[in-house]
Amino acid sequence: MMNITSTFCENAKINPNKTAVHTNERSITYQALDEKTDTIAHALLESDSTNNENMPLKAAILLSNQIECMEVLLGSAKAGWTAVTFDPKWSHREILAVVEQTKPAILFIDSSFSSLIDILNKKVRVIVCGESYENWISQFEMDPIYLPQEDFSDRPFYMGFTSGTTGLPKGFMRSHESWTTSFRESDKEIQLESTDNISVPGPLVHSLFLFAALHTLHLGATCFLEKTFSGEKLKEKIKTSGITVMYGVPTIYEALFSSVTEPDTKEFFLRKCILSGDKWSCQRKKDWSRMLPNTEWISFYGSSELSFVAILSHADQDKRENGIGYPFSTVEISIRNHTGEEAAEGEAGELFARSPMVFSGYHQEKPVQPGEWISSGDIVWSEKDGFLNLAGRKKNKIVTGGLNVFPEEVENLLLSHSMVKNAVVTGLDDRYWGEKMAALLVVHDQPYKNEEELIEQLKRYCKNHLAAYKCPRQWMTASEVPLTTSGKPARKKIQERFAEERQ
């Protein structure tokens, strides 16, 4: 039977008393998690709401990084249901809209959303994490459990969300086979072990961290979840819990890096750091490598819809500032120029990919067909040996004075300056230029007379390294960069900040 939980169940038999998931509040063993998720699967299948011919098969989850979230995810998978992950950061309007859109049979919710519970109860059965949740499960604990034995390969295990063009979250689905194939690819390329203690510090609504948690259970390793992220707390967890592997996006590594001193690293046992979600400057990775010389860095490029596309090994981390690595073994790629034809070696074009790991399609849209090419939305170029380089995000492209600029190029240059901690470049509507280049900066605590002096220095730096039309014309400093749920710069919010400053 093809099910994302199959290897997890085997691990529960092999090491029943091993800790499967650890949080600051509590831990749960493989055996206890296996038994609890069997009961949840049985409870879902026996729920009154499923007793009709058109059985609703969605279980919505509005929970933070807690063990109950993992229980419902695995229980839904065992039942053949689709787990629909709601983002706790959504507004009440977005939560209600997605409930209407996806029509789940049941919604597992954190008690912190108490003001919404009465409204939601009119639309869907609500189980509140805590006493309500445990009471619901206890009704079925003494029942004989018979779980489905059919092959779930093509059935959607999970529905996640990306930003939709309407302003509301847009659902995408991935099948059991998509996930289990990505597990096998990771086993081959990243080579983690069942003895690893794996830190998953980001939100489980982010595909990267959900993959990290589920792959940990596939391995038979121990998953360490963080309910709320703090660089200082993560540093202590790495030291005291013997963390050997961690996943993160650049903002998480930056926050951790800011908390770590040279003596701290003597108590680190990190053997692998896995990076995804956005590009991180080569210089910052070199700084980390000096502090943690025995730690292997692995970056992978992909998306929620495409899953893995390319991997950048430790040896290739500083091969190119724009490098994203070589395609995974099951991934075929096509780079197409502006005419739609296959790009020549070294020619930039839009990246398309196909593999057994891609998503099944968007909710309420036509499904992705087997072998269908899917656009990544990124512009890349390939070297002779197949190594891929990222020029930039197609939708981020700025057209200024009729000339195209990918902000990532300018951001990489700014990040190479010793004073710059983070940088985001965007385009602002401008009557003369069409779009005007603007840069938001987060700077290191270094001495400079004033902000004006700093910006003048960075202007000269850009002029010395970039064509004039690529140099930012408007500048702003901030304490941090606003981010999306997936840990990427929220460029629309940044544009709004510049617009407010103009007024």
Short mmCIF file of C-alpha atoms in Angstrom, two decimals:
data_model
loop_
_atom_site.label_atom_id
_atom_site.label_comp_id
_atom_site.label_asym_id
_atom_site.label_seq_id
_atom_site.Cartn_x
_atom_site.Cartn_y
_atom_site.Cartn_z
CA MET A 1 0.00 0.00 0.00
CA MET A 2 1.39 3.40 -1.02
CA ASN A 3 0.83 5.78 1.90
CA ILE A 4 3.03 8.56 3.21
CA THR A 5 2.81 6.96 6.68
CA SER A 6 4.01 3.46 5.63
CA THR A 7 7.66 3.84 6.68
CA PHE A 8 6.66 5.73 9.83
CA CYS A 9 4.52 2.73 10.88
CA GLU A 10 7.44 0.37 10.23
CA ASN A 11 9.69 2.58 12.39
CA ALA A 12 7.12 2.42 15.20
CA LYS A 13 7.48 -1.38 15.21
CA ILE A 14 11.29 -1.29 15.08
CA ASN A 15 11.83 1.40 17.75
CA PRO A 16 8.52 1.77 19.64
CA ASN A 17 9.99 3.64 22.61
CA LYS A 18 12.10 6.10 20.64
CA THR A 19 11.02 9.75 20.74
CA ALA A 20 9.33 10.65 17.46
CA VAL A 21 8.45 14.31 18.07
CA HIS A 22 9.70 16.66 20.76
CA THR A 23 8.39 20.13 21.64
CA ASN A 24 9.15 22.39 24.59
CA GLU A 25 5.87 21.22 26.17
CA ARG A 26 6.10 17.45 25.71
CA SER A 27 7.37 14.50 23.65
CA ILE A 28 5.72 11.47 22.09
CA THR A 29 7.24 8.08 21.18
CA TYR A 30 6.88 6.31 17.84
CA GLN A 31 4.54 3.70 19.32
CA ALA A 32 2.32 6.26 21.06
CA LEU A 33 2.14 8.41 17.92
CA ASP A 34 1.34 5.38 15.76
CA GLU A 35 -1.47 4.28 18.08
CA LYS A 36 -2.88 7.80 18.45
CA THR A 37 -2.93 8.37 14.70
CA ASP A 38 -4.62 4.98 14.14
CA THR A 39 -7.39 6.14 16.47
CA ILE A 40 -7.66 9.53 14.73
CA ALA A 41 -7.89 7.81 11.33
CA HIS A 42 -10.61 5.52 12.67
CA ALA A 43 -12.45 8.49 14.23
CA LEU A 44 -12.40 10.40 10.94
CA LEU A 45 -13.76 7.41 9.04
CA GLU A 46 -16.49 6.87 11.63
CA SER A 47 -17.50 10.54 11.86
CA ASP A 48 -21.19 11.19 11.19
CA SER A 49 -20.28 13.78 8.58
CA THR A 50 -18.90 11.05 6.30
CA ASN A 51 -22.02 8.89 6.25
CA ASN A 52 -23.16 9.81 2.77
CA GLU A 53 -22.30 8.82 -0.77
CA ASN A 54 -20.34 12.00 -1.46
CA MET A 55 -18.02 11.49 1.50
CA PRO A 56 -16.15 14.69 2.38
CA LEU A 57 -12.50 13.78 2.73
CA LYS A 58 -10.84 16.98 4.00
CA ALA A 59 -9.58 17.59 7.53
CA ALA A 60 -8.56 21.22 8.04
CA ILE A 61 -5.81 22.07 10.53
CA LEU A 62 -5.46 25.50 12.14
CA LEU A 63 -2.75 24.72 14.67
CA SER A 64 0.76 25.90 15.45
CA ASN A 65 3.86 23.68 15.60
CA GLN A 66 2.56 21.24 18.19
CA ILE A 67 2.30 17.48 18.48
CA GLU A 68 -1.46 17.57 17.82
CA CYS A 69 -0.73 19.04 14.38
CA MET A 70 1.47 16.04 13.52
CA GLU A 71 -1.15 13.65 14.93
CA VAL A 72 -3.91 15.04 12.70
CA LEU A 73 -1.66 15.13 9.62
CA LEU A 74 -0.68 11.47 10.04
CA GLY A 75 -4.17 10.36 11.08
CA SER A 76 -5.69 12.03 8.02
CA ALA A 77 -3.14 10.30 5.79
CA LYS A 78 -3.90 6.88 7.29
CA ALA A 79 -7.63 7.45 6.69
CA GLY A 80 -7.05 8.48 3.08
CA TRP A 81 -8.27 12.00 3.83
CA THR A 82 -6.62 15.21 2.63
CA ALA A 83 -5.03 17.35 5.34
CA VAL A 84 -5.72 21.04 4.64
CA THR A 85 -3.23 23.26 6.46
CA PHE A 86 -4.49 26.72 7.42
CA ASP A 87 -1.97 29.41 8.32
CA PRO A 88 -2.40 30.75 11.89
CA LYS A 89 -1.16 34.12 10.56
CA TRP A 90 -4.19 34.49 8.26
CA SER A 91 -6.77 37.14 9.04
CA HIS A 92 -10.22 36.03 10.20
CA ARG A 93 -11.52 37.01 6.75
CA GLU A 94 -9.01 34.69 5.05
CA ILE A 95 -9.78 31.78 7.40
CA LEU A 96 -13.53 32.05 6.77
CA ALA A 97 -13.00 32.42 3.01
CA VAL A 98 -10.81 29.29 2.83
CA VAL A 99 -13.35 27.29 4.87
CA GLU A 100 -16.00 28.30 2.31
CA GLN A 101 -13.66 27.48 -0.57
CA THR A 102 -12.41 24.06 0.61
CA LYS A 103 -15.47 22.87 2.59
CA PRO A 104 -13.65 20.57 5.05
CA ALA A 105 -15.65 17.97 6.97
CA ILE A 106 -13.85 18.82 10.19
CA LEU A 107 -11.57 21.60 11.44
CA PHE A 108 -8.97 21.17 14.19
CA ILE A 109 -8.30 24.56 15.74
CA ASP A 110 -6.21 26.12 18.47
CA SER A 111 -8.03 27.66 21.44
CA SER A 112 -6.37 31.01 20.67
CA PHE A 113 -8.97 31.41 17.90
CA SER A 114 -11.83 31.42 20.44
CA SER A 115 -13.42 34.51 18.88
CA LEU A 116 -13.90 32.57 15.62
CA ILE A 117 -15.14 29.26 16.98
CA ASP A 118 -18.86 30.16 17.17
CA ILE A 119 -18.83 31.48 13.59
CA LEU A 120 -16.90 28.46 12.29
CA ASN A 121 -19.23 26.01 14.06
CA LYS A 122 -22.00 27.14 11.71
CA LYS A 123 -19.92 26.11 8.69
CA VAL A 124 -17.92 23.05 9.78
CA ARG A 125 -17.51 20.70 12.72
CA VAL A 126 -14.86 22.26 14.97
CA ILE A 127 -12.57 20.32 17.32
CA VAL A 128 -10.66 22.62 19.69
CA CYS A 129 -7.17 21.47 20.63
CA GLY A 130 -7.19 20.54 24.32
CA GLU A 131 -10.07 18.95 26.21
CA SER A 132 -12.42 18.94 23.19
CA TYR A 133 -9.76 17.19 21.07
CA GLU A 134 -8.96 14.53 23.69
CA ASN A 135 -12.66 13.89 24.37
CA TRP A 136 -13.32 13.41 20.65
CA ILE A 137 -10.48 10.87 20.38
CA SER A 138 -11.47 9.04 23.59
CA GLN A 139 -14.86 8.12 22.09
CA PHE A 140 -13.08 5.79 19.68
CA GLU A 141 -10.12 4.47 21.71
CA MET A 142 -11.78 1.17 22.66
CA ASP A 143 -13.09 0.42 19.16
CA PRO A 144 -11.50 -2.28 16.99
CA ILE A 145 -9.64 -0.36 14.31
CA TYR A 146 -9.84 -1.32 10.64
CA LEU A 147 -8.00 1.11 8.40
CA PRO A 148 -8.16 1.26 4.60
CA GLN A 149 -5.71 -1.01 2.81
CA GLU A 150 -6.06 0.45 -0.69
CA ASP A 151 -3.27 2.14 -2.61
CA PHE A 152 -3.38 5.90 -1.97
CA SER A 153 -0.59 6.77 -4.45
CA ASP A 154 -2.61 9.23 -6.52
CA ARG A 155 -4.82 10.48 -3.71
CA PRO A 156 -4.00 13.99 -2.39
CA PHE A 157 -2.39 13.72 1.03
CA TYR A 158 -2.06 17.45 1.55
CA MET A 159 -3.48 20.80 0.48
CA GLY A 160 -1.27 23.80 1.10
CA PHE A 161 -1.69 27.40 0.00
CA THR A 162 0.16 30.03 -1.98
CA SER A 163 -0.71 33.67 -2.48
CA GLY A 164 -3.56 33.89 -4.99
CA THR A 165 -4.04 36.63 -7.59
CA THR A 166 -7.38 37.53 -5.95
CA GLY A 167 -5.64 38.35 -2.68
CA LEU A 168 -6.98 35.18 -1.04
CA PRO A 169 -4.85 32.05 -0.44
CA LYS A 170 -4.85 29.62 -3.37
CA GLY A 171 -4.92 25.89 -2.59
CA PHE A 172 -2.57 23.40 -4.23
CA MET A 173 -2.56 19.62 -3.75
CA ARG A 174 0.19 17.02 -3.56
CA SER A 175 -0.34 13.27 -3.63
CA HIS A 176 1.09 10.53 -1.43
CA GLU A 177 3.34 9.44 -4.32
CA SER A 178 4.66 12.98 -4.79
CA TRP A 179 5.75 13.08 -1.14
CA THR A 180 7.16 9.54 -0.95
CA THR A 181 9.21 10.16 -4.12
CA SER A 182 10.62 13.34 -2.57
CA PHE A 183 11.55 11.28 0.52
CA ARG A 184 13.49 8.82 -1.66
CA GLU A 185 15.26 11.66 -3.51
CA SER A 186 16.25 13.23 -0.19
CA ASP A 187 17.50 9.87 1.11
CA LYS A 188 19.73 9.61 -1.95
CA GLU A 189 21.02 13.20 -2.11
CA ILE A 190 20.96 14.59 1.45
CA GLN A 191 21.62 11.31 3.28
CA LEU A 192 20.24 11.89 6.75
CA GLU A 193 20.16 9.02 9.26
CA SER A 194 17.75 7.47 11.76
CA THR A 195 20.14 8.47 14.55
CA ASP A 196 19.83 12.18 13.74
CA ASN A 197 18.14 14.75 15.98
CA ILE A 198 16.53 17.07 13.45
CA SER A 199 15.48 20.65 14.20
CA VAL A 200 12.39 21.95 12.38
CA PRO A 201 12.26 25.57 13.59
CA GLY A 202 9.81 27.03 11.05
CA PRO A 203 6.01 26.78 10.68
CA LEU A 204 4.54 23.49 9.44
CA VAL A 205 2.30 25.44 7.03
CA HIS A 206 5.52 26.12 5.09
CA SER A 207 6.18 23.18 2.71
CA LEU A 208 9.88 23.11 3.60
CA PHE A 209 9.26 22.54 7.30
CA LEU A 210 6.35 20.15 6.76
CA PHE A 211 8.63 18.09 4.52
CA ALA A 212 11.37 18.22 7.17
CA ALA A 213 9.05 16.94 9.92
CA LEU A 214 7.48 14.15 7.86
CA HIS A 215 10.79 13.06 6.35
CA THR A 216 12.22 12.82 9.88
CA LEU A 217 9.50 10.30 10.78
CA HIS A 218 10.10 8.46 7.49
CA LEU A 219 13.75 8.06 8.58
CA GLY A 220 12.94 6.96 12.12
CA ALA A 221 14.83 9.97 13.52
CA THR A 222 13.64 12.46 16.17
CA CYS A 223 11.92 15.70 15.13
CA PHE A 224 12.32 18.81 17.29
CA LEU A 225 9.54 21.35 16.66
CA GLU A 226 9.62 25.01 17.74
CA LYS A 227 6.21 26.51 18.53
CA THR A 228 7.57 30.05 18.28
CA PHE A 229 10.94 30.85 16.75
CA SER A 230 13.73 32.65 18.56
CA GLY A 231 17.39 32.60 17.53
CA GLU A 232 18.48 32.54 21.17
CA LYS A 233 16.14 29.67 22.09
CA LEU A 234 17.15 27.68 19.01
CA LYS A 235 20.82 28.12 19.94
CA GLU A 236 20.14 26.63 23.38
CA LYS A 237 18.11 23.77 21.87
CA ILE A 238 20.97 22.91 19.49
CA LYS A 239 23.40 22.83 22.42
CA THR A 240 21.28 20.96 24.98
CA SER A 241 19.41 18.50 22.74
CA GLY A 242 22.28 17.34 20.57
CA ILE A 243 20.73 18.62 17.33
CA THR A 244 22.68 17.12 14.42
CA VAL A 245 20.64 18.47 11.48
CA MET A 246 18.59 21.62 11.01
CA TYR A 247 16.41 23.01 8.26
CA GLY A 248 15.99 26.73 7.69
CA VAL A 249 15.39 29.68 5.41
CA PRO A 250 17.93 32.54 5.33
CA THR A 251 16.05 34.59 7.96
CA ILE A 252 16.21 31.71 10.45
CA TYR A 253 19.94 31.20 9.90
CA GLU A 254 20.52 34.97 10.21
CA ALA A 255 18.63 35.09 13.53
CA LEU A 256 20.57 32.09 14.84
CA PHE A 257 23.86 33.52 13.56
CA SER A 258 23.20 36.78 15.45
CA SER A 259 22.83 34.80 18.70
CA VAL A 260 25.85 32.50 18.32
CA THR A 261 29.34 33.27 19.61
CA GLU A 262 32.54 31.33 19.03
CA PRO A 263 32.35 29.55 22.44
CA ASP A 264 28.76 28.43 21.64
CA THR A 265 29.94 26.49 18.61
CA LYS A 266 32.11 24.26 20.81
CA GLU A 267 28.82 22.80 22.09
CA PHE A 268 27.27 22.38 18.64
CA PHE A 269 27.01 18.91 17.08
CA LEU A 270 25.47 20.06 13.80
CA ARG A 271 26.66 17.84 10.98
CA LYS A 272 24.29 19.20 8.29
CA CYS A 273 22.48 22.50 7.73
CA ILE A 274 19.81 22.44 5.03
CA LEU A 275 18.80 25.70 3.38
CA SER A 276 15.90 26.55 1.10
CA GLY A 277 13.16 29.14 0.60
CA ASP A 278 15.36 31.93 -0.78
CA LYS A 279 18.94 32.67 -1.78
CA TRP A 280 21.48 33.43 0.95
CA SER A 281 24.68 35.26 0.10
CA CYS A 282 27.86 33.24 -0.37
CA GLN A 283 29.59 35.55 2.11
CA ARG A 284 27.16 34.71 4.91
CA LYS A 285 27.58 30.98 4.25
CA LYS A 286 31.36 31.44 4.37
CA ASP A 287 31.02 33.24 7.71
CA TRP A 288 29.01 30.30 9.06
CA SER A 289 31.46 27.77 7.66
CA ARG A 290 34.33 29.46 9.50
CA MET A 291 32.42 29.13 12.78
CA LEU A 292 31.22 25.59 12.03
CA PRO A 293 33.99 24.03 9.92
CA ASN A 294 32.68 20.48 10.41
CA THR A 295 29.12 21.27 9.29
CA GLU A 296 28.02 20.37 5.77
CA TRP A 297 25.83 22.92 3.98
CA ILE A 298 23.20 21.71 1.51
CA SER A 299 20.84 24.03 -0.37
CA PHE A 300 17.96 22.96 -2.51
CA TYR A 301 15.88 24.86 -5.00
CA GLY A 302 12.23 24.14 -5.63
CA SER A 303 8.73 25.32 -4.85
CA SER A 304 5.53 24.17 -3.17
CA GLU A 305 4.16 23.08 -6.54
CA LEU A 306 7.34 21.57 -8.03
CA SER A 307 8.88 20.10 -4.86
CA PHE A 308 12.62 19.48 -5.35
CA VAL A 309 14.15 20.76 -8.59
CA ALA A 310 17.89 21.27 -7.97
CA ILE A 311 20.40 20.65 -5.19
CA LEU A 312 23.54 22.59 -4.33
CA SER A 313 26.06 20.40 -2.51
CA HIS A 314 28.48 21.57 0.16
CA ALA A 315 31.34 21.51 -2.35
CA ASP A 316 29.42 23.75 -4.77
CA GLN A 317 28.13 26.34 -2.26
CA ASP A 318 30.47 29.08 -3.45
CA LYS A 319 30.84 27.90 -7.05
CA ARG A 320 28.64 30.77 -8.24
CA GLU A 321 26.89 33.58 -6.34
CA ASN A 322 23.75 32.77 -8.37
CA GLY A 323 24.19 28.98 -8.37
CA ILE A 324 21.24 26.74 -7.47
CA GLY A 325 22.97 23.46 -8.34
CA TYR A 326 22.26 20.37 -10.42
CA PRO A 327 18.79 18.90 -11.07
CA PHE A 328 17.62 16.02 -8.86
CA SER A 329 17.87 12.63 -10.59
CA THR A 330 14.12 12.28 -11.29
CA VAL A 331 13.72 15.87 -12.53
CA GLU A 332 13.73 16.85 -16.21
CA ILE A 333 14.22 20.53 -16.97
CA SER A 334 13.59 22.78 -19.95
CA ILE A 335 14.89 26.35 -20.18
CA ARG A 336 12.91 28.39 -22.72
CA ASN A 337 13.83 31.77 -24.14
CA HIS A 338 11.41 34.63 -24.87
CA THR A 339 10.28 32.93 -28.11
CA GLY A 340 9.37 29.73 -26.24
CA GLU A 341 12.26 27.79 -27.81
CA GLU A 342 14.88 25.83 -25.86
CA ALA A 343 17.54 28.27 -24.66
CA ALA A 344 21.16 27.80 -25.70
CA GLU A 345 23.86 27.03 -23.15
CA GLY A 346 24.44 30.17 -21.08
CA GLU A 347 21.28 31.85 -22.39
CA ALA A 348 18.78 32.92 -19.74
CA GLY A 349 15.23 31.64 -20.02
CA GLU A 350 12.18 30.54 -18.05
CA LEU A 351 12.67 27.28 -16.16
CA PHE A 352 10.13 24.49 -16.69
CA ALA A 353 10.32 21.15 -14.89
CA ARG A 354 8.57 17.80 -14.72
CA SER A 355 9.02 14.93 -12.29
CA PRO A 356 7.07 12.42 -10.16
CA MET A 357 7.34 14.93 -7.29
CA VAL A 358 5.24 17.75 -8.75
CA PHE A 359 1.87 18.75 -7.36
CA SER A 360 -1.49 17.37 -8.55
CA GLY A 361 -2.97 20.77 -9.38
CA TYR A 362 -4.66 23.78 -7.85
CA HIS A 363 -7.90 23.40 -5.92
CA GLN A 364 -10.95 23.67 -8.22
CA GLU A 365 -8.76 23.84 -11.33
CA LYS A 366 -7.92 21.16 -13.88
CA PRO A 367 -5.40 18.57 -12.60
CA VAL A 368 -1.79 18.44 -13.74
CA GLN A 369 -1.37 15.73 -16.36
CA PRO A 370 1.39 13.06 -16.10
CA GLY A 371 4.52 14.36 -17.83
CA GLU A 372 3.20 17.93 -18.02
CA TRP A 373 5.82 20.67 -18.03
CA ILE A 374 5.29 23.19 -15.20
CA SER A 375 6.83 26.65 -15.05
CA SER A 376 8.83 27.60 -11.98
CA GLY A 377 8.29 31.29 -12.68
CA ASP A 378 12.06 31.79 -12.48
CA ILE A 379 14.63 32.86 -15.06
CA VAL A 380 17.76 30.68 -15.08
CA TRP A 381 20.66 29.70 -17.29
CA SER A 382 22.56 26.43 -17.57
CA GLU A 383 26.28 25.80 -17.84
CA LYS A 384 27.89 23.13 -20.01
CA ASP A 385 27.83 20.50 -17.26
CA GLY A 386 24.16 21.17 -16.43
CA PHE A 387 24.82 23.38 -13.40
CA LEU A 388 21.95 25.87 -13.00
CA ASN A 389 22.17 29.55 -12.12
CA LEU A 390 19.28 31.77 -11.04
CA ALA A 391 18.90 35.15 -12.75
CA GLY A 392 15.75 36.10 -10.87
CA ARG A 393 12.04 35.67 -10.38
CA LYS A 394 10.09 36.40 -13.56
CA LYS A 395 7.38 38.30 -11.69
CA ASN A 396 10.00 40.32 -9.75
CA LYS A 397 11.50 41.71 -12.95
CA ILE A 398 11.71 45.51 -12.97
CA VAL A 399 11.41 47.46 -16.23
CA THR A 400 13.10 50.82 -15.75
CA GLY A 401 13.53 53.18 -18.69
CA GLY A 402 12.63 50.28 -20.99
CA LEU A 403 15.46 48.10 -19.63
CA ASN A 404 15.00 44.85 -17.67
CA VAL A 405 16.53 44.40 -14.22
CA PHE A 406 16.28 41.37 -11.97
CA PRO A 407 16.38 42.70 -8.40
CA GLU A 408 18.23 39.60 -7.19
CA GLU A 409 21.38 40.77 -9.02
CA VAL A 410 21.35 44.11 -7.18
CA GLU A 411 20.46 42.44 -3.86
CA ASN A 412 23.42 40.06 -4.17
CA LEU A 413 25.76 42.99 -4.72
CA LEU A 414 24.40 44.91 -1.73
CA LEU A 415 24.69 41.80 0.47
CA SER A 416 28.37 41.57 -0.42
CA HIS A 417 28.97 44.94 1.30
CA SER A 418 30.23 44.63 4.88
CA MET A 419 27.62 47.04 6.26
CA VAL A 420 24.57 45.30 4.78
CA LYS A 421 22.84 42.51 6.68
CA ASN A 422 19.82 42.17 4.38
CA ALA A 423 18.57 43.94 1.27
CA VAL A 424 15.46 43.87 -0.90
CA VAL A 425 15.25 45.73 -4.19
CA THR A 426 11.91 46.49 -5.81
CA GLY A 427 10.36 48.68 -8.49
CA LEU A 428 8.20 51.72 -7.71
CA ASP A 429 5.76 53.20 -10.20
CA ASP A 430 7.31 56.29 -11.75
CA ARG A 431 5.95 58.63 -14.43
CA TYR A 432 9.36 59.12 -16.06
CA TRP A 433 11.13 55.75 -15.63
CA GLY A 434 8.07 53.50 -15.70
CA GLU A 435 9.53 51.83 -12.62
CA LYS A 436 12.15 53.33 -10.35
CA MET A 437 14.69 51.15 -8.56
CA ALA A 438 14.36 51.23 -4.76
CA ALA A 439 16.32 49.41 -2.03
CA LEU A 440 15.26 48.53 1.52
CA LEU A 441 18.26 47.81 3.76
CA VAL A 442 18.89 46.16 7.10
CA VAL A 443 22.38 47.15 8.21
CA HIS A 444 24.88 45.72 10.69
CA ASP A 445 25.64 47.57 13.91
CA GLN A 446 28.73 49.31 12.55
CA PRO A 447 29.89 52.89 13.07
CA TYR A 448 28.85 55.45 10.49
CA LYS A 449 28.03 59.10 11.04
CA ASN A 450 24.45 58.98 9.82
CA GLU A 451 22.11 57.20 7.44
CA GLU A 452 22.82 59.70 4.67
CA GLU A 453 26.55 58.89 4.78
CA LEU A 454 25.82 55.15 4.64
CA ILE A 455 23.52 55.49 1.64
CA GLU A 456 26.03 57.67 -0.22
CA GLN A 457 28.66 54.98 0.35
CA LEU A 458 26.31 52.27 -1.00
CA LYS A 459 25.40 54.41 -4.01
CA ARG A 460 29.09 54.64 -4.92
CA TYR A 461 29.47 50.89 -4.36
CA CYS A 462 26.60 50.17 -6.77
CA LYS A 463 27.91 52.60 -9.41
CA ASN A 464 31.32 50.89 -9.29
CA HIS A 465 29.82 47.44 -9.91
CA LEU A 466 26.56 47.90 -11.84
CA ALA A 467 25.27 49.58 -14.96
CA ALA A 468 23.77 52.97 -14.04
CA TYR A 469 20.18 51.90 -14.78
CA LYS A 470 20.46 49.03 -12.26
CA CYS A 471 21.42 51.32 -9.36
CA PRO A 472 18.68 52.09 -6.81
CA ARG A 473 17.38 55.66 -6.92
CA GLN A 474 15.44 55.50 -3.66
CA TRP A 475 16.69 54.07 -0.37
CA MET A 476 15.28 53.17 3.03
CA THR A 477 16.64 51.44 6.13
CA ALA A 478 14.63 49.22 8.48
CA SER A 479 15.20 46.98 11.50
CA GLU A 480 13.95 43.95 9.55
CA VAL A 481 12.55 42.90 6.18
CA PRO A 482 8.81 42.09 6.13
CA LEU A 483 8.36 38.46 5.09
CA THR A 484 5.70 36.20 3.62
CA THR A 485 4.69 32.98 5.42
CA SER A 486 7.24 31.09 3.31
CA GLY A 487 10.04 33.33 4.60
CA LYS A 488 10.50 35.33 1.39
CA PRO A 489 10.52 39.15 1.18
CA ALA A 490 6.99 40.60 1.09
CA ARG A 491 7.73 42.90 -1.85
CA LYS A 492 4.23 44.38 -2.02
CA LYS A 493 4.45 45.49 1.62
CA ILE A 494 7.88 47.00 0.92
CA GLN A 495 6.47 48.95 -2.03
CA GLU A 496 3.70 50.23 0.27
CA ARG A 497 6.33 51.43 2.77
CA PHE A 498 8.08 53.43 0.07
CA ALA A 499 4.73 54.87 -1.06
CA GLU A 500 3.97 55.97 2.52
CA GLU A 501 7.39 57.63 2.78
CA ARG A 502 6.71 59.62 -0.41
CA GLN A 503 3.53 61.12 1.05
#
